[in-house]
Amino acid sequence: MGLSPGLLLIGGSFAAFRLLNRGLERLVPPPRPALRNRWKWRNIWTSFAHSLLSGAGALQGFLSHPQMAEDLIGTHSPAAHGVVSVSIGYFLQDFVDMLYNQKLHQSWELLFHHSVVIICFSVAVLVHQYIGFALVALLVEINSIFLHLRQILLMANLLHTTCYRLNSIINLGTYVVFRITTLAWMTRWLVLNRENIPLATYTVGTVGMAIMTPMNIILFYRLLRSDFLKSSREAWQEKEK
């Protein structure tokens, strides 16, 4: 029996993102401030590429197949199944990249996050159900575009620039719309559709949301404190001098 198209796409995606990661220093040479952490520079750009691809793919999936929004369990297009499969390949690649290049105490949160995503998405891909629900989850990647761009600007030492300030505002706005609101909607959907979902699948989804929601609220607070509360406090201190 041959491998399913989903598994083949996951493997191909893993290999493609791995190759992209290896070649990124030639495509986007690290600036002087980032030279001491080359792997992180490559890692963030790889994540940025995935966010562009999956965020656009999730939006296009619902626009081209609107009936999927009405049935997140059984209805999906082959393209939507492909987007979720490609994302699994990316998360596997990123998991391996962090495991190899970072100490566990530095990356355990993201490794845990990736493990949950890989398990939940793999269930959807293998059983050919809940692809619509997984695609809703990938709308979060629209915010990740600006989240990764923030890290790129920080590594390039461009903190005190108009570009960084503008990105901070867009990042926080899209965080609320595409991350916090999306996670809240997904949690509500799980509760309302409890009777239509098998216990095992419901448990995986509920545990996943219970893990993701607090992690994202904590990250939101860190961003707010770092990019807005801290800068406001510094500006006030300057006025007091």
PDB file of C-alpha atoms in Angstrom, residues 120-225:
ATOM      1  CA  CYS A 120      -4.153  18.160  16.028  1.00  0.00           C
ATOM      2  CA  PHE A 121      -3.393  18.885  12.356  1.00  0.00           C
ATOM      3  CA  SER A 122      -2.238  15.307  11.722  1.00  0.00           C
ATOM      4  CA  VAL A 123      -5.561  13.953  12.994  1.00  0.00           C
ATOM      5  CA  ALA A 124      -7.382  16.232  10.522  1.00  0.00           C
ATOM      6  CA  VAL A 125      -5.147  15.284   7.578  1.00  0.00           C
ATOM      7  CA  LEU A 126      -5.227  11.531   8.209  1.00  0.00           C
ATOM      8  CA  VAL A 127      -8.994  11.213   8.761  1.00  0.00           C
ATOM      9  CA  HIS A 128      -9.874  13.867   6.130  1.00  0.00           C
ATOM     10  CA  GLN A 129     -12.105  15.657   8.614  1.00  0.00           C
ATOM     11  CA  TYR A 130     -11.847  18.922  10.599  1.00  0.00           C
ATOM     12  CA  ILE A 131      -9.749  20.445   7.807  1.00  0.00           C
ATOM     13  CA  GLY A 132     -11.942  23.546   7.959  1.00  0.00           C
ATOM     14  CA  PHE A 133     -11.305  23.826  11.698  1.00  0.00           C
ATOM     15  CA  ALA A 134      -7.553  23.488  11.116  1.00  0.00           C
ATOM     16  CA  LEU A 135      -7.755  26.159   8.414  1.00  0.00           C
ATOM     17  CA  VAL A 136      -9.437  28.516  10.899  1.00  0.00           C
ATOM     18  CA  ALA A 137      -6.480  27.886  13.208  1.00  0.00           C
ATOM     19  CA  LEU A 138      -4.108  28.856  10.384  1.00  0.00           C
ATOM     20  CA  LEU A 139      -5.705  32.311  10.197  1.00  0.00           C
ATOM     21  CA  VAL A 140      -3.514  32.950  13.244  1.00  0.00           C
ATOM     22  CA  GLU A 141      -0.555  32.945  10.834  1.00  0.00           C
ATOM     23  CA  ILE A 142      -1.734  36.289   9.407  1.00  0.00           C
ATOM     24  CA  ASN A 143      -0.662  37.820  12.714  1.00  0.00           C
ATOM     25  CA  SER A 144       2.492  35.690  12.743  1.00  0.00           C
ATOM     26  CA  ILE A 145       3.677  37.566   9.629  1.00  0.00           C
ATOM     27  CA  PHE A 146       4.043  40.726  11.724  1.00  0.00           C
ATOM     28  CA  LEU A 147       5.210  38.820  14.785  1.00  0.00           C
ATOM     29  CA  HIS A 148       8.131  37.365  12.808  1.00  0.00           C
ATOM     30  CA  LEU A 149       8.808  40.696  11.107  1.00  0.00           C
ATOM     31  CA  ARG A 150       9.121  42.222  14.586  1.00  0.00           C
ATOM     32  CA  GLN A 151      11.814  39.670  15.461  1.00  0.00           C
ATOM     33  CA  ILE A 152      13.636  40.351  12.190  1.00  0.00           C
ATOM     34  CA  LEU A 153      13.677  44.101  12.886  1.00  0.00           C
ATOM     35  CA  LEU A 154      14.907  43.490  16.433  1.00  0.00           C
ATOM     36  CA  MET A 155      17.730  41.242  15.230  1.00  0.00           C
ATOM     37  CA  ALA A 156      18.700  43.891  12.674  1.00  0.00           C
ATOM     38  CA  ASN A 157      18.859  46.448  15.520  1.00  0.00           C
ATOM     39  CA  LEU A 158      16.040  48.542  14.019  1.00  0.00           C
ATOM     40  CA  LEU A 159      14.101  48.985  17.253  1.00  0.00           C
ATOM     41  CA  HIS A 160      13.996  52.788  17.171  1.00  0.00           C
ATOM     42  CA  THR A 161      12.626  53.182  13.668  1.00  0.00           C
ATOM     43  CA  THR A 162       9.301  54.192  12.122  1.00  0.00           C
ATOM     44  CA  CYS A 163       9.089  50.777  10.467  1.00  0.00           C
ATOM     45  CA  TYR A 164       9.323  49.033  13.843  1.00  0.00           C
ATOM     46  CA  ARG A 165       6.699  51.303  15.432  1.00  0.00           C
ATOM     47  CA  LEU A 166       4.303  50.827  12.517  1.00  0.00           C
ATOM     48  CA  ASN A 167       4.804  47.062  12.595  1.00  0.00           C
ATOM     49  CA  SER A 168       4.208  47.049  16.378  1.00  0.00           C
ATOM     50  CA  ILE A 169       0.800  48.704  15.919  1.00  0.00           C
ATOM     51  CA  ILE A 170      -0.229  46.328  13.092  1.00  0.00           C
ATOM     52  CA  ASN A 171       1.151  43.375  15.061  1.00  0.00           C
ATOM     53  CA  LEU A 172      -0.937  44.168  18.140  1.00  0.00           C
ATOM     54  CA  GLY A 173      -4.068  44.841  16.066  1.00  0.00           C
ATOM     55  CA  THR A 174      -3.795  41.607  14.072  1.00  0.00           C
ATOM     56  CA  TYR A 175      -2.946  39.764  17.288  1.00  0.00           C
ATOM     57  CA  VAL A 176      -6.350  40.675  18.717  1.00  0.00           C
ATOM     58  CA  VAL A 177      -8.256  40.010  15.471  1.00  0.00           C
ATOM     59  CA  PHE A 178      -6.537  36.922  14.064  1.00  0.00           C
ATOM     60  CA  ARG A 179      -5.099  35.286  17.188  1.00  0.00           C
ATOM     61  CA  ILE A 180      -7.108  35.990  20.344  1.00  0.00           C
ATOM     62  CA  THR A 181     -10.493  36.336  18.586  1.00  0.00           C
ATOM     63  CA  THR A 182      -9.834  33.258  16.432  1.00  0.00           C
ATOM     64  CA  LEU A 183      -8.883  31.125  19.455  1.00  0.00           C
ATOM     65  CA  ALA A 184     -11.960  32.327  21.351  1.00  0.00           C
ATOM     66  CA  TRP A 185     -14.190  31.495  18.365  1.00  0.00           C
ATOM     67  CA  MET A 186     -12.615  28.037  18.005  1.00  0.00           C
ATOM     68  CA  THR A 187     -13.212  27.300  21.706  1.00  0.00           C
ATOM     69  CA  ARG A 188     -16.861  28.396  21.353  1.00  0.00           C
ATOM     70  CA  TRP A 189     -17.262  26.221  18.245  1.00  0.00           C
ATOM     71  CA  LEU A 190     -15.937  23.156  20.074  1.00  0.00           C
ATOM     72  CA  VAL A 191     -18.377  23.668  22.942  1.00  0.00           C
ATOM     73  CA  LEU A 192     -21.378  24.222  20.627  1.00  0.00           C
ATOM     74  CA  ASN A 193     -20.545  21.192  18.460  1.00  0.00           C
ATOM     75  CA  ARG A 194     -19.712  18.799  21.286  1.00  0.00           C
ATOM     76  CA  GLU A 195     -22.435  16.328  20.244  1.00  0.00           C
ATOM     77  CA  ASN A 196     -21.120  16.110  16.653  1.00  0.00           C
ATOM     78  CA  ILE A 197     -17.530  15.305  17.602  1.00  0.00           C
ATOM     79  CA  PRO A 198     -16.202  11.914  18.808  1.00  0.00           C
ATOM     80  CA  LEU A 199     -14.905  11.961  22.393  1.00  0.00           C
ATOM     81  CA  ALA A 200     -11.258  11.306  21.449  1.00  0.00           C
ATOM     82  CA  THR A 201     -11.218  14.102  18.854  1.00  0.00           C
ATOM     83  CA  TYR A 202     -13.082  16.462  21.193  1.00  0.00           C
ATOM     84  CA  THR A 203     -10.541  15.752  23.942  1.00  0.00           C
ATOM     85  CA  VAL A 204      -7.580  16.472  21.641  1.00  0.00           C
ATOM     86  CA  GLY A 205      -9.187  19.714  20.473  1.00  0.00           C
ATOM     87  CA  THR A 206     -10.165  20.861  23.958  1.00  0.00           C
ATOM     88  CA  VAL A 207      -6.747  20.117  25.449  1.00  0.00           C
ATOM     89  CA  GLY A 208      -5.127  21.908  22.502  1.00  0.00           C
ATOM     90  CA  MET A 209      -7.244  25.029  23.031  1.00  0.00           C
ATOM     91  CA  ALA A 210      -6.670  24.908  26.802  1.00  0.00           C
ATOM     92  CA  ILE A 211      -2.925  25.016  26.132  1.00  0.00           C
ATOM     93  CA  MET A 212      -2.916  27.550  23.278  1.00  0.00           C
ATOM     94  CA  THR A 213      -5.189  30.171  24.826  1.00  0.00           C
ATOM     95  CA  PRO A 214      -3.138  30.931  27.984  1.00  0.00           C
ATOM     96  CA  MET A 215       0.116  30.830  25.986  1.00  0.00           C
ATOM     97  CA  ASN A 216      -1.211  33.430  23.556  1.00  0.00           C
ATOM     98  CA  ILE A 217      -2.612  35.673  26.295  1.00  0.00           C
ATOM     99  CA  ILE A 218       0.792  35.650  28.021  1.00  0.00           C
ATOM    100  CA  LEU A 219       2.536  36.473  24.727  1.00  0.00           C
ATOM    101  CA  PHE A 220       0.086  39.335  24.129  1.00  0.00           C
ATOM    102  CA  TYR A 221       0.946  40.817  27.526  1.00  0.00           C
ATOM    103  CA  ARG A 222       4.672  40.505  26.805  1.00  0.00           C
ATOM    104  CA  LEU A 223       4.266  42.314  23.474  1.00  0.00           C
ATOM    105  CA  LEU A 224       2.108  45.032  25.024  1.00  0.00           C
ATOM    106  CA  ARG A 225       4.596  45.568  27.845  1.00  0.00           C
TER     107      ARG A 225
END
